[in-house]
Amino acid sequence: MSLSPDHRTKLLRLRSTVAGLSVTLGFLRLQRALSRKYDPDQLREPAGSPGGGRWASNGGGQGTSGQSSSGAEETVTEDGSRVLSLRIRSQPHQDWDEQHTVIASDGTRTIFEMAGRTQTIRDGETGTILARSTLVNGRAEPEAFVQQTGASTLARASSRALYNAGAALLAALSVRKSRDGSAIFEAPASLYERRQGPDKPVVWVGLVEEQELRAACPRRGEVQVILDEAVDEVRASGGSKDAQDFGNKVHAVAARKITNLKDPNLVAEVSYVPGKSAAQPYGIRSSLRLDVLERSVPRTVCIHDHKTGESQISAVRATTIAEMIARNFPDMQRIIVTEMRPTR
């Protein structure tokens, strides 16, 4: 028996409500884990002693900045997005060993699941896979996945939310000062164009070791040396009024050093304005200034965002940078945005 339009509408609403409750339950469980700060590495009372085998009262659960060694952590980015992260080290999940759930300010949820170096990105409401890729030698390579009926339409409709969530995750990982490596955001240039993107975009956001990052951006080491030299010069000269003034002077010295190289594939202090397809004069109103832009092979643009103080790369800045690069370098296939700080 076929359902009337009214009954069909009610059924769809009921299914949506159930799906929403399921997602809410998942977040409650995650938030409970965050509040408990369970620590699998917590010390136990030695065997043979009273209470042997029990958790030691002065053991774990005292992680810094709300983080325990089990990896549970919550971060709120500058744009209002919440990033809930959970790592399971001692008892790996059957499908993933690290999960990041990004809740945008409008409530949109996007889930990033890591299994080794393979990342699966899902729609947080339906669980539909939006993208899957593996990082190999600093390059995100696409992985095949089963696509549900109508999922390609969802993926295209969610592409904007996907890379906004990716940028928020980049911001959160950068804030956390992880010892596991540098946070990067890699995505295809087509994802930022106004036309429809591919059904299976290659997007990868996470922490990488310096060796992996330099495989994708070969001149990163050279840029790091220039930044460190600029910091040393500004410190030696003295006279900085405050942290902002110090940072401005470091940027200026580093930019001068890079400009003196006269290399079109490594440029500094390039300014762009949203809606315009060419570089703009330095300091023009409403412009976005890129610290260092590296054109790499094959067809990759790496943005090294210099930071000398407490501020972090924001999700808004990361997405705007990616959009500007896609518009001004249409021949590029891959965009990588990462933060760079002085090493001394």
Coordinates of C-alpha atoms in Angstrom, one line a residue:
M1 CA 0.0 0.0 0.0
S2 CA 1.4 3.4 -1.0
L3 CA 1.7 6.2 1.5
S4 CA -0.1 9.4 1.1
P5 CA 2.0 12.5 0.7
D6 CA 1.2 13.6 4.2
H7 CA 2.2 10.2 5.7
R8 CA 5.4 10.2 3.6
T9 CA 6.3 13.6 4.9
K10 CA 5.7 12.5 8.5
L11 CA 7.8 9.4 8.0
L12 CA 10.7 11.4 6.6
R13 CA 10.5 13.8 9.6
L14 CA 10.5 10.8 12.0
R15 CA 13.5 9.3 10.3
S16 CA 15.3 12.6 10.4
T17 CA 14.5 12.9 14.1
V18 CA 15.8 9.4 14.8
A19 CA 19.0 10.2 12.9
G20 CA 19.4 13.4 14.9
L21 CA 18.9 11.6 18.2
S22 CA 21.5 9.1 17.1
V23 CA 24.0 11.8 16.4
T24 CA 23.2 13.5 19.7
L25 CA 23.8 10.3 21.6
G26 CA 27.1 9.9 19.9
F27 CA 28.2 13.4 21.0
L28 CA 26.9 12.8 24.5
R29 CA 29.1 9.7 24.7
L30 CA 32.1 11.7 23.3
Q31 CA 31.5 14.5 25.7
R32 CA 31.3 12.0 28.6
A33 CA 34.7 10.7 27.5
L34 CA 36.1 14.2 27.4
S35 CA 34.8 15.0 30.9
R36 CA 36.1 11.8 32.4
K37 CA 39.5 12.2 30.7
Y38 CA 40.1 8.4 30.8
D39 CA 43.8 7.6 30.7
P40 CA 44.8 4.1 29.6
D41 CA 48.4 4.9 30.5
Q42 CA 47.5 5.8 34.1
L43 CA 49.7 4.0 36.7
R44 CA 48.4 1.1 38.7
E45 CA 49.2 0.0 42.2
P46 CA 51.9 -2.6 42.1
A47 CA 51.0 -6.3 42.3
G48 CA 51.1 -7.8 45.8
S49 CA 50.4 -4.5 47.5
P50 CA 47.0 -3.5 49.0
G51 CA 44.7 -2.6 46.1
G52 CA 47.2 -4.1 43.6
G53 CA 46.1 -3.6 40.0
R54 CA 43.8 -0.7 40.8
W55 CA 44.4 2.7 39.2
A56 CA 46.8 4.8 41.3
S57 CA 45.0 7.9 42.7
N58 CA 47.8 10.2 41.5
G59 CA 47.9 8.8 38.0
G60 CA 46.4 10.0 34.8
G61 CA 43.4 12.1 34.1
Q62 CA 45.4 15.3 34.7
G63 CA 46.1 16.1 31.1
T64 CA 47.1 19.7 30.3
S65 CA 44.6 22.0 28.6
G66 CA 41.8 19.5 29.0
Q67 CA 43.6 16.7 27.2
S68 CA 44.5 13.3 28.6
S69 CA 46.9 10.8 27.1
S70 CA 43.9 9.0 25.7
G71 CA 43.6 11.9 23.3
A72 CA 40.1 13.2 24.2
E73 CA 40.0 17.0 23.6
E74 CA 37.7 19.8 22.6
T75 CA 38.7 23.1 20.9
V76 CA 36.6 26.1 19.9
T77 CA 38.1 28.0 16.9
E78 CA 37.9 31.7 16.3
D79 CA 35.0 31.3 13.8
G80 CA 32.9 29.6 16.5
S81 CA 33.4 26.0 15.3
R82 CA 33.8 23.3 17.9
V83 CA 36.2 20.4 17.2
L84 CA 35.7 17.3 19.3
S85 CA 38.6 14.8 19.0
L86 CA 39.0 11.3 20.3
R87 CA 42.0 9.0 19.9
I88 CA 41.9 5.4 20.9
R89 CA 45.4 4.0 21.4
S90 CA 45.2 1.0 23.7
Q91 CA 42.1 -0.5 22.1
P92 CA 41.9 0.6 18.5
H93 CA 38.4 1.0 17.0
Q94 CA 37.6 -1.5 14.2
D95 CA 37.2 1.3 11.6
W96 CA 39.3 4.2 13.0
D97 CA 41.9 5.0 15.6
E98 CA 41.3 8.8 15.6
Q99 CA 38.2 10.8 15.1
H100 CA 37.6 14.6 14.8
T101 CA 34.0 15.9 14.7
V102 CA 33.7 19.5 13.6
I103 CA 30.5 21.3 14.5
A104 CA 30.2 24.6 12.6
S105 CA 28.6 27.7 14.1
D106 CA 25.4 26.9 12.1
G107 CA 25.2 23.4 13.6
T108 CA 26.5 21.5 10.5
R109 CA 28.5 18.4 11.5
T110 CA 31.4 16.9 9.6
I111 CA 33.4 13.9 10.8
F112 CA 37.0 13.2 10.0
E113 CA 38.1 9.6 10.7
M114 CA 41.8 8.5 10.6
A115 CA 42.9 4.9 10.2
G116 CA 46.7 5.1 9.8
R117 CA 47.3 7.6 7.1
T118 CA 43.9 7.1 5.5
Q119 CA 41.3 9.7 6.2
T120 CA 37.5 9.2 5.7
I121 CA 35.3 12.3 5.8
R122 CA 31.6 11.8 6.5
D123 CA 28.5 14.0 6.6
G124 CA 27.8 14.3 10.4
E125 CA 24.1 13.9 10.0
T126 CA 23.8 11.0 7.7
G127 CA 27.1 9.2 7.9
T128 CA 27.5 9.4 4.2
I129 CA 31.1 9.3 3.0
L130 CA 32.1 12.6 1.3
A131 CA 35.7 11.8 0.6
R132 CA 38.5 9.3 1.4
S133 CA 42.2 9.6 0.7
T134 CA 45.5 8.4 1.9
L135 CA 48.6 10.6 2.5
V136 CA 51.5 9.1 0.5
N137 CA 54.9 10.9 0.4
G138 CA 53.1 14.2 1.3
R139 CA 50.4 13.8 -1.4
A140 CA 46.8 12.9 -0.7
E141 CA 45.8 10.0 -3.0
P142 CA 42.1 9.2 -3.6
E143 CA 40.7 6.0 -2.3
A144 CA 37.7 4.2 -3.7
F145 CA 34.6 3.9 -1.5
V146 CA 31.0 2.7 -1.9
Q147 CA 28.7 5.6 -2.7
Q148 CA 25.1 5.4 -1.8
T149 CA 22.3 6.4 -4.1
G150 CA 22.1 10.1 -4.3
A151 CA 25.3 10.5 -2.4
S152 CA 27.1 12.3 -5.2
T153 CA 24.5 15.1 -5.1
L154 CA 25.0 15.3 -1.3
A155 CA 28.8 15.4 -1.8
R156 CA 28.6 18.3 -4.2
A157 CA 26.1 20.2 -2.0
S158 CA 28.3 19.6 1.0
S159 CA 31.6 20.6 -0.6
R160 CA 31.6 24.1 0.8
A161 CA 30.8 22.8 4.3
L162 CA 33.5 20.1 3.8
Y163 CA 36.4 22.4 3.2
N164 CA 35.1 24.9 5.9
A165 CA 35.1 22.1 8.3
G166 CA 38.6 21.0 7.1
A167 CA 39.9 24.6 7.7
A168 CA 38.4 24.6 11.2
L169 CA 40.1 21.3 12.0
L170 CA 43.4 22.7 10.7
A171 CA 42.9 25.7 13.1
A172 CA 42.2 23.4 16.0
L173 CA 45.2 21.1 15.3
S174 CA 47.4 24.2 15.0
V175 CA 46.2 25.5 18.4
R176 CA 46.9 22.2 20.2
K177 CA 50.7 22.4 19.7
S178 CA 51.0 18.7 19.1
R179 CA 54.3 17.0 19.2
D180 CA 53.1 14.6 16.4
G181 CA 54.0 17.1 13.7
S182 CA 52.7 20.0 11.7
A183 CA 49.0 20.4 10.8
I184 CA 48.2 20.7 7.1
F185 CA 45.1 21.2 5.0
E186 CA 45.4 19.7 1.5
A187 CA 42.6 19.8 -1.1
P188 CA 42.2 20.0 -4.8
A189 CA 42.0 23.5 -6.4
S190 CA 38.7 22.4 -8.1
L191 CA 37.0 22.2 -4.7
Y192 CA 37.2 26.0 -4.3
E193 CA 36.0 26.9 -7.8
R194 CA 32.5 28.2 -8.4
R195 CA 31.7 25.4 -10.8
Q196 CA 30.7 21.9 -9.5
G197 CA 33.6 20.0 -8.0
P198 CA 34.4 16.3 -8.5
D199 CA 32.1 13.7 -6.9
K200 CA 35.0 12.3 -4.9
P201 CA 37.2 15.2 -3.9
V202 CA 40.6 14.5 -2.5
V203 CA 40.7 16.3 0.9
W204 CA 43.1 15.5 3.7
V205 CA 43.5 17.4 7.0
G206 CA 45.7 16.2 9.8
L207 CA 49.2 16.1 11.4
V208 CA 52.2 15.1 9.4
E209 CA 55.9 14.7 10.2
E210 CA 58.2 17.3 8.8
Q211 CA 59.6 14.8 6.3
E212 CA 56.2 14.2 4.8
L213 CA 55.5 17.9 4.6
R214 CA 58.8 18.6 2.9
A215 CA 58.0 15.9 0.3
A216 CA 55.0 18.0 -0.7
C217 CA 56.6 21.4 -0.2
P218 CA 60.3 20.9 -1.0
R219 CA 61.3 24.4 -0.1
R220 CA 59.8 24.4 3.3
G221 CA 63.2 23.9 4.9
E222 CA 64.6 26.9 3.1
V223 CA 61.7 29.0 4.1
Q224 CA 62.1 27.9 7.8
V225 CA 65.8 28.9 7.7
I226 CA 64.8 32.4 6.4
L227 CA 62.2 32.8 9.1
D228 CA 64.6 31.8 11.8
E229 CA 67.3 34.2 10.4
A230 CA 64.7 37.0 10.3
V231 CA 63.8 36.4 14.0
D232 CA 67.5 36.5 15.0
E233 CA 68.1 39.8 13.1
V234 CA 65.0 41.5 14.7
R235 CA 65.9 40.3 18.2
A236 CA 69.5 41.5 17.7
S237 CA 68.4 45.0 16.5
G238 CA 66.0 45.4 19.5
G239 CA 63.6 48.3 19.7
S240 CA 60.3 46.3 19.2
K241 CA 57.5 48.1 21.0
D242 CA 55.4 45.0 21.5
A243 CA 54.8 41.4 20.2
Q244 CA 52.8 42.7 17.2
D245 CA 55.6 45.1 16.2
F246 CA 58.1 42.3 16.6
G247 CA 56.0 40.1 14.3
N248 CA 55.6 42.8 11.7
K249 CA 59.4 43.4 11.6
V250 CA 60.1 39.6 11.3
H251 CA 57.6 39.4 8.4
A252 CA 59.3 42.4 6.7
V253 CA 62.8 41.0 7.0
A254 CA 61.8 37.5 5.9
A255 CA 59.9 39.0 2.9
R256 CA 63.0 41.0 1.9
K257 CA 65.2 37.9 2.0
I258 CA 62.7 35.9 -0.2
T259 CA 62.2 38.8 -2.6
N260 CA 66.0 39.1 -3.1
L261 CA 66.1 35.6 -4.4
K262 CA 64.1 36.7 -7.4
D263 CA 62.5 33.3 -7.8
P264 CA 59.0 33.3 -9.3
N265 CA 58.3 30.0 -7.7
L266 CA 58.9 31.4 -4.1
V267 CA 57.4 34.7 -3.4
A268 CA 56.5 36.7 -0.3
E269 CA 53.9 39.2 0.8
V270 CA 51.6 38.7 -2.1
S271 CA 48.2 40.4 -1.7
Y272 CA 44.9 39.4 -3.2
V273 CA 41.4 40.8 -2.9
P274 CA 38.3 38.6 -2.9
G275 CA 36.6 38.8 -6.3
K276 CA 39.6 40.0 -8.2
S277 CA 41.8 37.6 -10.2
A278 CA 45.2 39.3 -10.0
A279 CA 47.7 40.2 -7.3
Q280 CA 47.1 43.6 -5.7
P281 CA 49.5 46.3 -4.5
Y282 CA 50.8 45.8 -1.0
G283 CA 48.6 47.2 1.7
I284 CA 45.5 47.8 -0.4
R285 CA 42.2 47.9 1.6
S286 CA 40.4 44.5 2.1
S287 CA 43.3 42.6 0.7
L288 CA 44.6 39.2 2.0
R289 CA 48.4 39.1 2.3
L290 CA 50.1 35.7 2.0
D291 CA 53.4 35.4 3.9
V292 CA 55.1 32.9 1.6
L293 CA 53.8 31.2 -1.5
E294 CA 55.7 28.2 -2.9
R295 CA 54.8 26.7 -6.3
S296 CA 55.9 23.1 -6.2
V297 CA 56.0 20.1 -8.5
P298 CA 53.7 18.5 -9.6
R299 CA 51.3 21.5 -9.8
T300 CA 51.1 22.2 -6.1
V301 CA 50.8 25.5 -4.3
C302 CA 52.1 25.6 -0.7
I303 CA 51.2 28.5 1.6
H304 CA 53.5 28.9 4.6
D305 CA 51.7 31.1 7.1
H306 CA 54.2 32.7 9.4
K307 CA 53.3 33.0 13.1
T308 CA 55.6 34.6 15.7
G309 CA 53.2 35.2 18.6
E310 CA 50.2 33.5 20.3
S311 CA 47.8 33.9 17.4
Q312 CA 46.9 30.8 15.3
I313 CA 45.8 30.4 11.7
S314 CA 42.1 30.7 11.7
A315 CA 39.5 28.7 9.7
V316 CA 38.4 31.8 7.9
R317 CA 41.9 32.7 6.9
A318 CA 42.7 29.2 5.7
T319 CA 39.6 28.9 3.5
T320 CA 40.1 32.5 2.1
I321 CA 43.7 31.6 1.3
A322 CA 42.6 28.5 -0.6
E323 CA 39.9 30.4 -2.5
M324 CA 42.4 33.1 -3.6
I325 CA 45.0 30.5 -4.7
A326 CA 42.4 28.5 -6.7
R327 CA 41.3 31.7 -8.5
N328 CA 44.7 33.0 -9.3
F329 CA 46.5 29.7 -10.1
P330 CA 43.9 27.8 -12.2
D331 CA 46.6 25.4 -13.5
M332 CA 47.3 24.1 -10.0
Q333 CA 45.8 20.8 -8.9
R334 CA 46.6 20.8 -5.2
I335 CA 46.6 23.4 -2.4
I336 CA 48.4 23.0 0.9
V337 CA 47.9 25.4 3.8
T338 CA 50.1 25.1 6.8
E339 CA 51.5 27.2 9.7
M340 CA 55.2 27.9 10.2
R341 CA 56.8 29.1 13.5
P342 CA 60.4 30.0 14.4
T343 CA 62.3 27.1 15.7
R344 CA 64.3 29.2 18.2

